[in-house]
Amino acid sequence: MANFLQYHPRSFLQQFTYQIVFLELILPFPLIFVGLSGVLNPLVVGSVVTLAVIPWVTRWFVLGRLSRPTFADGPLTLFVISAFIGTWAAYDPNLSWPMLLTLLGSVNLFFTIINAKVSLQRLSAGLVLIATLVAVYFISQFAHFHYPEEAGGLARLGLLTGSFLPNLVFFTPHPNAVANFLVGVLLLCLILTGQTQAGQRMAWSLAAGLIGYGLLISESRGAWFGLAVALSIWGLLGTTNRVLRLVLVGVGSIGALLSLWVVIHLSKPDHPVFILSSMLNTADSRFTLYRNSFNLWGDYLFTGIGLGNTFALIYSRYQLLINVPYLYYAHNLFLSVGLALGVGGLGALLWLMIGFYCFVARIEQRGLNTANLPFFRAAWLGVTAVLVHGLTDSPQFADPGWTMPMLFALFGLAVSVGQQAEKPFQPIFPPAFQSWKVWTAILIAALIIGILFQRPLLSAWYANLGAVYQTYADLSPDLDDKTQKAAINQAIIYFERSLNLNPTQPIANRRLGMIALSWDNFTKSNYFLEKAYKQEPNNQATLKALGLAYLWVGRLDEAEKLLRQVNDQNMLIEELGIWSNLRESQGQMDLAEYAYSLAERLSVKR
């Protein structure tokens, strides 16, 4: 070793540095794996958190700072804080902790990538290798996943190619989640294919083919659209002629509008070509979900409902007014973040996106060297493809959230490459916005707004707290009667405080009405729900709750008028039949007759 140090000091230091960098890159993954596996053993969690923290403590002592400064520091800090608040608000924290650990590991991975001095090609190759392994697993086991809804031509192709290998399934990923995981990496793989030597080019070409084929058989239209948007932007960036660029944008916009018109025209029921109706039916059901999820978000505006598998029961119980899970996540990235983390988390996401694309615009304007520019574009356009897919799906925030680390890795890769053209670090906002005068003015404006809207804001805050405690009382597992009663009483106290500040507060009125309805106190439920209906006449939860309240007091005409506005009429009619049988079994023959009669009325189409 002494001779090695004497004659090859540079090689030894390089090898030692590579080992440290490699160790730093892999330390976030134990935390991610523990989160994905759902292990909550305190010793295991403490160990992986300690491993993840070691590089940051070391960097603090050696360099005097935790990380290189980036525009993402503020929004990611707010994002993590909001995640902890959401976990506190979750009706069962054990549902939220695994995804919280995954989120912490993903954020850790982002900062690790931007701080690690490792080859750009090696980082890209590592991400592509991981995506290729996922694609191979998805393709080879497709026939063994037994997806109930996959019946198209591409699915049949996937069944054919996925039947050659034996059943090695240990995890059944949703096709949309696989597409979300692969779509952001495909561009990186294509760049590696074009920039490597002939020997490696074959390997990267094979990887690109596998990733592309996996994306194809996933039948994820949202991911395909995201990839199309990313490729279109790349094509425009490669067009140096400004006039030609404007012409291409115009032609593309006109083509998109014409395509939309054709889709709508061909999807009319009276049209002989009825090939696109299923697509529009899916879109209609998604928009219904988005509208209902947005209304539900208002109930938990400040705290959120927590990460993980918390959405399903809350959505069913308080938006659809049924007691069984119906849908498991909001299928939209922004709604999923808002619901899980509250307004703070959604604000952090928007802040992060604004900062990211301001950063991208600056780097594209300044330019990078010819070796790094393709990787930068592939990374930020990969992030863009994932975010566009997020408009129609959000597997990153659907349990177990296994696609989340790849998004943060691509994000970190783009920032790491782009920062080479931006030294020293530049904040999101221009220098004029950094002065104490500007921030003082913003603070004064915020205080004025807070004073002017103090009562409505406090009222909404108490309504949020009431919703948290009501959810805890209704859905938390293994509560004894005393604890459950104390929680629901605390919820009522918060709702009443909310109404003392703002008597028309719709959330507090609706929730108190729903509590009274569950206790068969129909007089009180009608009183509160009628007040809520005046403020939110299009909220499905209010329509259904007030309709049921009218039903149980025999006001069938008014109940029918409201319940006909509920989205899924077939499910509602079936539910009324169940209610009729239940009331009859309880000896409440008049209520059973009301439910039966209304079900008969709703069965007649108008």
Coordinates of C-alpha atoms in Angstrom, one line a residue:
M1 CA 0.0 0.0 0.0
A2 CA 2.9 2.4 0.8
N3 CA 4.4 1.8 -2.7
F4 CA 1.0 2.3 -4.2
L5 CA 0.6 5.7 -2.4
Q6 CA 4.1 6.7 -3.4
Y7 CA 3.9 5.9 -7.1
H8 CA 0.1 6.1 -7.8
P9 CA -1.3 8.7 -5.4
R10 CA -3.8 10.1 -8.0
S11 CA -5.2 6.6 -8.7
F12 CA -5.6 5.8 -5.0
L13 CA -7.4 9.1 -4.4
Q14 CA -9.6 8.7 -7.4
Q15 CA -10.6 5.2 -6.3
F16 CA -11.3 6.4 -2.8
T17 CA -13.4 9.3 -4.1
Y18 CA -15.4 6.9 -6.3
Q19 CA -16.1 4.7 -3.4
I20 CA -17.3 7.6 -1.2
V21 CA -19.5 8.9 -4.1
F22 CA -20.9 5.4 -4.7
L23 CA -21.6 5.0 -1.0
E24 CA -23.3 8.4 -0.9
L25 CA -25.5 7.5 -3.9
I26 CA -26.8 4.3 -2.4
L27 CA -27.5 5.5 1.1
P28 CA -30.9 7.0 0.2
F29 CA -32.1 3.6 -1.1
P30 CA -32.5 1.7 2.2
L31 CA -34.8 4.4 3.3
I32 CA -36.8 4.2 0.1
F33 CA -36.9 0.4 0.2
V34 CA -38.1 0.4 3.8
G35 CA -40.9 2.8 2.9
L36 CA -41.9 0.8 -0.1
S37 CA -42.0 -2.4 1.9
G38 CA -44.1 -0.9 4.6
V39 CA -41.7 -1.9 7.4
L40 CA -42.4 0.3 10.5
N41 CA -40.1 -1.5 13.0
P42 CA -38.6 1.4 15.0
L43 CA -35.1 -0.1 15.0
V44 CA -35.2 -0.7 11.2
V45 CA -36.6 2.8 10.5
G46 CA -34.1 4.4 12.8
S47 CA -31.2 2.6 11.2
V48 CA -32.1 3.6 7.6
V49 CA -32.8 7.2 8.6
T50 CA -29.4 7.3 10.3
L51 CA -27.7 5.9 7.1
A52 CA -29.5 8.5 5.0
V53 CA -28.4 11.4 7.3
I54 CA -24.7 10.4 7.5
P55 CA -23.7 12.1 4.2
W56 CA -25.4 15.4 5.3
V57 CA -23.7 15.4 8.7
T58 CA -20.3 14.6 7.1
R59 CA -20.8 17.4 4.5
W60 CA -21.7 19.8 7.2
F61 CA -18.5 19.1 9.2
V62 CA -16.3 19.0 6.1
L63 CA -17.7 21.8 3.9
G64 CA -19.7 23.8 6.4
R65 CA -23.0 23.4 4.5
L66 CA -25.5 20.6 4.0
S67 CA -25.9 20.9 0.3
R68 CA -25.2 23.0 -2.7
P69 CA -27.9 25.8 -2.8
T70 CA -30.6 25.4 -5.4
F71 CA -34.0 26.9 -6.2
A72 CA -35.6 23.7 -4.8
D73 CA -34.4 24.1 -1.2
G74 CA -37.4 26.2 -0.1
P75 CA -40.2 24.3 -1.9
L76 CA -38.9 20.9 -0.9
T77 CA -38.5 22.0 2.7
L78 CA -42.1 23.1 2.7
F79 CA -43.1 19.9 1.0
V80 CA -41.5 17.8 3.7
I81 CA -43.0 19.9 6.5
S82 CA -46.5 19.5 4.9
A83 CA -46.0 15.7 4.6
F84 CA -45.4 15.5 8.4
I85 CA -48.5 17.7 9.0
G86 CA -50.5 15.4 6.7
T87 CA -49.2 12.3 8.6
W88 CA -50.4 13.9 11.9
A89 CA -53.9 14.4 10.3
A90 CA -54.1 10.9 8.9
Y91 CA -56.9 8.8 10.6
D92 CA -54.4 5.9 10.8
P93 CA -50.7 7.1 10.7
N94 CA -49.6 3.6 9.9
L95 CA -51.1 4.1 6.5
S96 CA -49.0 7.3 5.9
W97 CA -45.6 6.5 7.5
P98 CA -44.4 4.1 4.7
M99 CA -45.0 6.7 1.9
L100 CA -43.6 9.4 4.1
L101 CA -40.4 7.4 4.4
T102 CA -40.4 6.9 0.6
L103 CA -40.9 10.6 0.1
L104 CA -38.0 11.4 2.5
G105 CA -35.8 9.0 0.7
S106 CA -36.8 10.5 -2.7
V107 CA -36.0 14.0 -1.6
N108 CA -32.7 12.7 -0.1
L109 CA -32.0 11.1 -3.5
F110 CA -32.5 14.4 -5.3
F111 CA -30.1 16.3 -3.1
T112 CA -27.6 13.4 -3.3
I113 CA -27.6 13.6 -7.1
I114 CA -27.0 17.3 -7.2
N115 CA -24.1 17.1 -4.7
A116 CA -22.4 13.9 -5.9
K117 CA -19.5 14.6 -8.3
V118 CA -20.2 11.6 -10.5
S119 CA -20.1 11.2 -14.3
L120 CA -23.3 12.4 -16.0
Q121 CA -23.2 9.3 -18.3
R122 CA -23.0 7.0 -15.3
L123 CA -25.9 8.6 -13.5
S124 CA -28.0 8.4 -16.7
A125 CA -26.9 4.8 -17.3
G126 CA -27.9 3.9 -13.7
L127 CA -31.4 5.3 -14.1
V128 CA -31.8 3.6 -17.5
L129 CA -30.6 0.3 -16.1
I130 CA -33.2 0.5 -13.3
A131 CA -36.0 1.3 -15.8
T132 CA -34.9 -1.5 -18.1
L133 CA -35.1 -4.0 -15.3
V134 CA -38.7 -2.8 -14.5
A135 CA -39.5 -3.0 -18.2
V136 CA -38.2 -6.6 -18.4
Y137 CA -40.2 -7.6 -15.4
F138 CA -43.4 -6.0 -16.7
I139 CA -43.0 -7.5 -20.2
S140 CA -42.0 -11.0 -19.2
Q141 CA -44.6 -11.3 -16.5
F142 CA -47.5 -9.5 -18.2
A143 CA -49.5 -12.7 -18.8
H144 CA -49.1 -13.7 -15.1
F145 CA -50.4 -10.3 -13.7
H146 CA -54.0 -11.2 -14.8
Y147 CA -55.1 -7.6 -15.3
P148 CA -58.9 -7.6 -15.3
E149 CA -59.3 -4.5 -17.5
E150 CA -56.7 -5.1 -20.1
A151 CA -58.5 -6.5 -23.2
G152 CA -57.3 -4.4 -26.2
G153 CA -55.1 -5.4 -29.0
L154 CA -52.0 -4.1 -27.3
A155 CA -52.9 -6.0 -24.2
R156 CA -53.3 -9.2 -26.2
L157 CA -49.8 -8.6 -27.6
G158 CA -48.5 -8.2 -24.1
L159 CA -50.2 -11.4 -23.1
L160 CA -48.5 -13.2 -26.0
T161 CA -45.0 -11.9 -25.2
G162 CA -45.4 -12.3 -21.5
S163 CA -46.3 -16.0 -21.6
F164 CA -42.8 -17.4 -22.5
L165 CA -41.3 -17.2 -19.0
P166 CA -42.7 -18.9 -15.9
N167 CA -44.6 -17.1 -13.2
L168 CA -42.1 -15.1 -11.2
V169 CA -44.5 -12.5 -9.9
F170 CA -43.7 -10.9 -6.6
F171 CA -45.4 -7.6 -7.1
T172 CA -48.2 -6.7 -9.5
P173 CA -47.7 -3.1 -10.7
H174 CA -50.5 -1.1 -12.2
P175 CA -49.9 -0.5 -16.0
N176 CA -50.3 3.2 -15.6
A177 CA -47.6 3.2 -12.8
V178 CA -45.2 1.3 -15.0
A179 CA -45.8 3.8 -17.9
N180 CA -45.2 6.7 -15.5
F181 CA -41.9 5.1 -14.4
L182 CA -40.7 4.4 -17.9
V183 CA -41.8 7.4 -19.8
G184 CA -39.4 9.8 -18.1
V185 CA -36.3 7.6 -18.8
L186 CA -36.9 6.8 -22.4
L187 CA -35.4 10.0 -23.7
L188 CA -32.3 9.5 -21.6
C189 CA -31.9 6.0 -23.0
L190 CA -32.2 7.4 -26.6
I191 CA -29.4 9.9 -25.8
L192 CA -27.2 7.1 -24.5
T193 CA -27.9 5.1 -27.6
G194 CA -26.8 8.0 -29.9
Q195 CA -23.7 9.1 -27.9
T196 CA -22.0 5.8 -27.2
Q197 CA -19.6 3.6 -29.2
A198 CA -20.8 0.8 -31.4
G199 CA -20.4 -1.9 -28.8
Q200 CA -22.5 -0.2 -26.1
R201 CA -24.9 1.2 -28.7
M202 CA -26.4 -2.2 -29.2
A203 CA -27.1 -2.6 -25.5
W204 CA -28.7 0.8 -25.1
S205 CA -30.7 0.2 -28.3
L206 CA -32.0 -3.0 -26.7
A207 CA -32.8 -1.1 -23.5
A208 CA -34.7 1.6 -25.5
G209 CA -36.7 -1.1 -27.3
L210 CA -37.6 -2.8 -24.0
I211 CA -38.6 0.5 -22.3
G212 CA -40.6 1.6 -25.4
Y213 CA -42.3 -1.8 -25.7
G214 CA -43.3 -1.7 -22.0
L215 CA -44.7 1.8 -22.5
L216 CA -46.6 0.6 -25.5
I217 CA -48.3 -2.5 -23.9
S218 CA -49.2 -0.4 -20.8
E219 CA -51.9 1.3 -22.9
S220 CA -51.4 4.4 -20.8
R221 CA -52.8 7.2 -23.1
G222 CA -51.7 9.8 -20.5
A223 CA -48.1 8.6 -20.6
W224 CA -48.2 8.5 -24.4
F225 CA -49.5 12.1 -24.5
G226 CA -46.7 13.2 -22.0
L227 CA -44.1 11.6 -24.3
A228 CA -45.6 13.3 -27.4
V229 CA -45.5 16.7 -25.6
A230 CA -41.9 16.1 -24.6
L231 CA -40.8 15.1 -28.1
S232 CA -42.7 18.1 -29.6
I233 CA -40.9 20.5 -27.3
W234 CA -37.5 18.9 -28.2
G235 CA -38.3 19.3 -31.9
L236 CA -39.2 22.9 -31.4
L237 CA -36.0 23.5 -29.4
G238 CA -34.0 22.0 -32.2
T239 CA -35.6 24.3 -34.8
T240 CA -33.4 27.5 -34.9
N241 CA -35.6 29.4 -37.4
R242 CA -38.0 31.4 -35.3
V243 CA -40.6 31.7 -38.1
L244 CA -40.5 28.0 -38.7
R245 CA -40.9 27.4 -35.0
L246 CA -44.0 29.6 -34.9
V247 CA -45.5 27.9 -38.0
L248 CA -45.0 24.5 -36.3
V249 CA -46.6 25.6 -33.1
G250 CA -49.6 27.0 -35.1
V251 CA -49.9 23.8 -37.2
G252 CA -49.7 21.7 -34.1
S253 CA -52.4 23.8 -32.3
I254 CA -54.7 23.6 -35.2
G255 CA -54.1 19.9 -35.5
A256 CA -54.9 19.4 -31.8
L257 CA -58.2 21.3 -32.1
L258 CA -59.2 19.4 -35.2
S259 CA -58.4 16.1 -33.5
L260 CA -60.6 17.2 -30.5
W261 CA -63.4 18.1 -32.9
V262 CA -63.2 14.7 -34.6
V263 CA -63.2 12.9 -31.3
I264 CA -66.3 14.7 -30.2
H265 CA -68.0 14.3 -33.5
L266 CA -67.3 10.6 -33.9
S267 CA -68.4 9.9 -30.3
K268 CA -72.0 11.1 -30.6
P269 CA -74.4 8.2 -29.8
D270 CA -76.4 8.9 -33.0
H271 CA -73.3 8.8 -35.2
P272 CA -72.7 5.6 -37.2
V273 CA -69.1 5.6 -36.1
F274 CA -69.2 5.1 -32.3
I275 CA -65.6 4.0 -31.8
L276 CA -64.5 6.7 -29.3
S277 CA -67.3 6.6 -26.8
S278 CA -65.4 4.5 -24.3
M279 CA -62.6 7.1 -24.3
L280 CA -65.0 9.9 -23.6
N281 CA -66.8 7.8 -20.9
T282 CA -63.5 7.4 -19.2
A283 CA -62.8 11.1 -19.5
D284 CA -66.3 11.9 -18.0
S285 CA -65.7 9.6 -15.1
R286 CA -62.3 11.2 -14.5
F287 CA -63.8 14.7 -14.5
T288 CA -66.4 13.5 -12.0
L289 CA -63.7 12.1 -9.8
Y290 CA -61.7 15.4 -10.1
R291 CA -64.7 17.5 -9.2
N292 CA -65.5 15.3 -6.2
S293 CA -61.9 15.2 -5.1
F294 CA -61.7 19.0 -5.3
N295 CA -64.7 19.3 -3.1
L296 CA -63.3 16.8 -0.6
W297 CA -60.0 18.7 -0.5
G298 CA -61.9 21.7 0.8
D299 CA -62.7 19.8 3.9
Y300 CA -59.0 19.2 4.7
L301 CA -57.6 22.4 3.1
F302 CA -54.9 23.2 5.6
T303 CA -53.8 19.8 6.9
G304 CA -54.6 17.3 4.1
I305 CA -55.6 13.7 4.8
G306 CA -52.1 12.2 4.9
L307 CA -50.0 10.2 2.4
G308 CA -50.5 6.6 1.6
N309 CA -53.8 4.7 1.3
T310 CA -55.9 7.2 3.2
F311 CA -58.0 8.5 0.2
A312 CA -60.2 5.4 -0.5
L313 CA -62.3 5.3 2.7
I314 CA -62.4 9.1 3.2
Y315 CA -63.6 9.7 -0.4
S316 CA -66.2 7.0 -0.1
R317 CA -67.4 8.0 3.4
Y318 CA -67.6 11.8 3.1
Q319 CA -68.0 12.4 -0.6
L320 CA -70.0 9.4 -1.9
L321 CA -71.6 8.6 1.5
I322 CA -70.9 4.9 1.2
N323 CA -69.0 2.7 3.7
V324 CA -66.8 0.7 1.3
P325 CA -63.8 1.8 -0.8
Y326 CA -64.7 2.8 -4.3
L327 CA -61.6 4.5 -5.8
Y328 CA -58.1 4.5 -4.2
Y329 CA -56.6 7.7 -5.4
A330 CA -57.5 10.9 -7.2
H331 CA -55.8 10.1 -10.5
N332 CA -54.4 13.7 -10.7
L333 CA -51.0 14.7 -9.4
F334 CA -52.1 18.1 -8.2
L335 CA -55.3 16.9 -6.5
S336 CA -53.4 14.0 -4.9
V337 CA -50.8 16.3 -3.4
G338 CA -53.4 18.8 -2.3
L339 CA -55.5 16.1 -0.6
A340 CA -52.5 14.4 1.0
L341 CA -50.5 17.4 2.1
G342 CA -53.0 20.3 2.2
V343 CA -52.5 23.7 0.7
G344 CA -48.9 23.9 1.9
G345 CA -48.0 20.8 -0.1
L346 CA -49.8 21.9 -3.2
G347 CA -48.2 25.4 -2.9
A348 CA -44.8 23.7 -2.5
L349 CA -45.3 21.7 -5.7
L350 CA -46.4 24.7 -7.7
W351 CA -43.4 26.7 -6.3
L352 CA -41.1 23.9 -7.2
M353 CA -42.5 23.7 -10.8
I354 CA -42.2 27.5 -11.3
G355 CA -38.7 27.5 -10.0
F356 CA -37.8 24.4 -12.2
Y357 CA -39.0 25.8 -15.4
C358 CA -37.5 29.3 -14.7
F359 CA -34.3 27.4 -14.2
V360 CA -34.7 25.4 -17.4
A361 CA -35.5 28.6 -19.4
R362 CA -32.3 30.3 -18.1
I363 CA -30.1 27.3 -19.0
E364 CA -31.7 26.9 -22.4
Q365 CA -31.0 30.5 -23.1
R366 CA -27.4 30.4 -21.9
G367 CA -26.7 27.1 -23.4
L368 CA -24.6 24.1 -22.3
N369 CA -21.7 22.4 -24.1
T370 CA -22.7 20.0 -26.8
A371 CA -21.9 16.9 -24.7
N372 CA -24.2 17.9 -21.8
L373 CA -27.0 19.7 -23.5
P374 CA -28.7 16.5 -24.8
F375 CA -28.7 14.9 -21.3
F376 CA -30.1 18.1 -19.8
R377 CA -32.9 18.2 -22.3
A378 CA -33.6 14.5 -21.9
A379 CA -33.8 14.9 -18.1
W380 CA -36.0 18.0 -17.9
L381 CA -38.3 16.8 -20.7
G382 CA -38.5 13.5 -19.0
V383 CA -39.7 15.3 -15.9
T384 CA -42.2 17.2 -18.2
A385 CA -43.5 14.0 -19.6
V386 CA -44.2 12.6 -16.1
L387 CA -45.9 15.9 -15.0
V388 CA -48.1 15.9 -18.1
H389 CA -49.0 12.3 -17.3
G390 CA -49.8 13.6 -13.9
L391 CA -52.8 15.5 -15.3
T392 CA -54.6 12.2 -15.7
D393 CA -52.8 9.9 -13.2
S394 CA -50.7 10.2 -10.1
P395 CA -49.0 6.8 -9.2
Q396 CA -46.3 8.7 -7.3
F397 CA -48.9 9.4 -4.6
A398 CA -50.8 6.1 -4.8
D399 CA -49.8 3.5 -2.4
P400 CA -47.1 2.3 -2.3
G401 CA -45.7 5.2 -4.4
W402 CA -42.8 3.1 -6.0
T403 CA -42.6 5.5 -9.0
M404 CA -41.8 8.5 -6.8
P405 CA -38.0 8.1 -6.5
M406 CA -37.6 8.0 -10.3
L407 CA -39.3 11.4 -10.7
F408 CA -37.0 13.0 -8.0
A409 CA -34.0 11.3 -9.6
L410 CA -34.8 12.8 -13.1
F411 CA -35.4 16.1 -11.4
G412 CA -32.1 16.0 -9.6
L413 CA -30.2 15.0 -12.8
A414 CA -31.7 17.9 -14.7
V415 CA -30.7 20.4 -11.9
S416 CA -27.2 18.8 -11.5
V417 CA -26.4 19.2 -15.2
G418 CA -28.0 22.6 -15.6
Q419 CA -26.1 24.1 -12.6
Q420 CA -22.9 23.7 -14.6
A421 CA -24.0 26.7 -16.7
E422 CA -25.2 28.7 -13.7
K423 CA -22.4 29.4 -11.3
P424 CA -22.8 31.0 -8.8
F425 CA -26.3 29.9 -7.8
Q426 CA -29.2 32.2 -8.9
P427 CA -32.5 32.3 -7.0
I428 CA -35.9 32.0 -8.7
F429 CA -36.8 35.7 -8.5
P430 CA -34.7 38.6 -9.9
P431 CA -32.5 40.5 -7.4
A432 CA -35.0 43.3 -7.2
F433 CA -37.3 40.9 -5.3
Q434 CA -34.6 39.9 -2.8
S435 CA -34.5 43.3 -1.0
W436 CA -35.8 43.8 2.5
K437 CA -38.3 46.4 1.2
V438 CA -40.0 44.0 -1.1
W439 CA -40.3 41.3 1.6
T440 CA -41.5 43.8 4.1
A441 CA -44.2 44.9 1.7
I442 CA -45.2 41.3 1.1
L443 CA -45.4 40.7 4.8
I444 CA -47.5 43.8 5.4
A445 CA -49.9 42.8 2.6
A446 CA -50.2 39.3 4.1
L447 CA -51.0 40.8 7.5
I448 CA -53.6 43.1 6.1
I449 CA -55.3 40.1 4.2
G450 CA -55.1 38.1 7.4
I451 CA -56.8 40.8 9.4
L452 CA -59.5 41.4 6.8
F453 CA -60.3 37.7 6.4
Q454 CA -59.6 36.6 9.9
R455 CA -63.0 35.2 10.7
P456 CA -63.5 33.3 7.5
L457 CA -60.0 31.9 7.7
L458 CA -60.3 30.9 11.3
S459 CA -63.7 29.4 10.5
A460 CA -62.2 27.3 7.7
W461 CA -59.4 26.2 10.0
Y462 CA -61.8 25.0 12.7
A463 CA -63.8 23.2 10.1
N464 CA -60.7 21.5 8.9
L465 CA -59.8 20.4 12.4
G466 CA -63.4 19.2 12.9
A467 CA -63.1 17.1 9.7
V468 CA -59.8 15.6 11.0
Y469 CA -61.3 14.5 14.3
Q470 CA -64.5 13.3 12.7
T471 CA -62.5 11.1 10.3
Y472 CA -60.4 9.8 13.2
A473 CA -63.5 8.9 15.1
D474 CA -65.2 7.2 12.1
L475 CA -62.3 5.4 10.4
S476 CA -59.5 4.9 12.9
P477 CA -59.1 1.2 13.6
D478 CA -59.4 -0.3 17.1
L479 CA -60.8 2.7 18.9
D480 CA -62.7 1.9 22.0
D481 CA -66.1 3.5 22.6
K482 CA -64.8 6.1 25.0
T483 CA -62.1 7.3 22.7
Q484 CA -64.4 7.3 19.7
K485 CA -67.0 9.3 21.5
A486 CA -64.4 11.8 22.7
A487 CA -63.1 12.3 19.2
I488 CA -66.6 12.9 17.7
N489 CA -67.4 15.3 20.5
Q490 CA -64.2 17.2 19.8
A491 CA -65.1 17.3 16.1
I492 CA -68.5 18.8 17.0
I493 CA -66.8 21.4 19.2
Y494 CA -64.6 22.5 16.3
F495 CA -67.5 22.6 13.9
E496 CA -69.5 24.8 16.3
R497 CA -66.5 27.1 16.8
S498 CA -66.4 27.4 13.0
L499 CA -70.1 28.3 12.8
N500 CA -69.7 30.9 15.6
L501 CA -67.2 32.7 13.4
N502 CA -69.1 32.1 10.1
P503 CA -72.6 30.8 10.4
T504 CA -72.7 30.0 6.7
Q505 CA -69.5 27.9 6.7
P506 CA -70.5 25.1 4.3
I507 CA -68.1 22.4 5.5
A508 CA -69.1 22.7 9.2
N509 CA -72.8 22.8 8.3
R510 CA -72.5 19.7 6.0
R511 CA -70.4 17.7 8.5
L512 CA -72.7 18.5 11.4
G513 CA -75.7 17.5 9.2
M514 CA -74.0 14.3 8.3
I515 CA -73.3 13.5 11.9
A516 CA -76.9 14.2 12.8
L517 CA -78.1 12.0 9.9
S518 CA -76.0 9.1 11.1
W519 CA -77.7 9.4 14.5
D520 CA -81.2 9.5 12.8
N521 CA -81.7 13.0 14.1
F522 CA -83.4 14.1 11.0
T523 CA -84.7 17.5 12.2
K524 CA -81.1 18.7 13.1
S525 CA -79.7 17.1 9.9
N526 CA -82.1 18.9 7.7
Y527 CA -81.3 22.2 9.4
F528 CA -77.6 22.0 8.9
L529 CA -77.7 20.4 5.5
E530 CA -80.1 23.0 4.1
K531 CA -77.7 25.7 5.2
A532 CA -74.8 23.9 3.5
Y533 CA -76.8 23.4 0.3
K534 CA -77.3 27.1 -0.1
Q535 CA -73.5 27.6 -0.2
E536 CA -72.6 24.5 -2.2
P537 CA -75.6 23.4 -4.3
N538 CA -73.4 21.3 -6.7
N539 CA -71.4 19.4 -4.1
Q540 CA -72.3 15.7 -4.5
A541 CA -71.9 15.0 -0.8
T542 CA -74.4 17.8 0.1
L543 CA -76.9 16.8 -2.6
K544 CA -76.9 13.2 -1.4
A545 CA -76.9 13.9 2.3
L546 CA -79.8 16.4 2.1
G547 CA -81.6 14.1 -0.3
L548 CA -81.4 11.3 2.2
A549 CA -82.4 13.7 5.1
Y550 CA -85.5 14.6 3.1
L551 CA -86.2 11.0 2.3
W552 CA -86.3 9.9 6.0
V553 CA -88.9 12.5 6.9
G554 CA -91.1 11.6 3.9
R555 CA -90.4 14.6 1.7
L556 CA -90.0 12.3 -1.4
D557 CA -90.5 15.0 -4.1
E558 CA -87.7 17.2 -2.7
A559 CA -85.6 14.1 -2.1
E560 CA -86.1 12.9 -5.7
K561 CA -85.2 16.3 -7.1
L562 CA -81.8 16.3 -5.2
L563 CA -80.9 12.7 -5.6
R564 CA -81.5 12.7 -9.4
Q565 CA -78.5 15.0 -9.5
V566 CA -76.2 12.4 -7.9
N567 CA -73.8 11.0 -10.5
D568 CA -74.1 7.3 -10.3
Q569 CA -77.9 6.7 -10.4
N570 CA -77.6 2.9 -10.7
M571 CA -75.5 2.6 -7.6
L572 CA -77.8 5.0 -5.8
I573 CA -80.9 2.9 -6.7
E574 CA -79.1 -0.2 -5.4
E575 CA -78.1 1.6 -2.3
L576 CA -81.8 2.6 -1.6
G577 CA -82.8 -1.0 -2.0
I578 CA -80.2 -1.9 0.7
W579 CA -81.5 0.9 2.9
S580 CA -85.1 -0.4 2.5
N581 CA -84.1 -3.9 3.6
L582 CA -82.1 -2.5 6.5
R583 CA -84.9 -0.2 7.8
E584 CA -87.4 -3.1 7.5
S585 CA -85.1 -5.4 9.5
Q586 CA -85.0 -2.7 12.2
G587 CA -88.8 -2.5 12.3
Q588 CA -88.9 1.0 10.7
M589 CA -91.5 0.1 8.2
D590 CA -92.3 3.7 7.2
L591 CA -88.7 4.5 6.4
A592 CA -88.3 1.2 4.5
E593 CA -91.3 2.2 2.4
Y594 CA -89.9 5.7 1.7
A595 CA -86.6 4.1 0.5
Y596 CA -88.4 1.6 -1.7
S597 CA -90.7 4.2 -3.2
L598 CA -87.9 6.6 -4.0
A599 CA -85.9 3.8 -5.6
E600 CA -88.9 3.0 -7.9
R601 CA -89.1 6.7 -8.8
L602 CA -85.5 7.0 -9.7
S603 CA -85.7 3.8 -11.8
V604 CA -87.9 5.7 -14.2
K605 CA -85.7 7.7 -16.6
R606 CA -86.5 11.3 -17.3

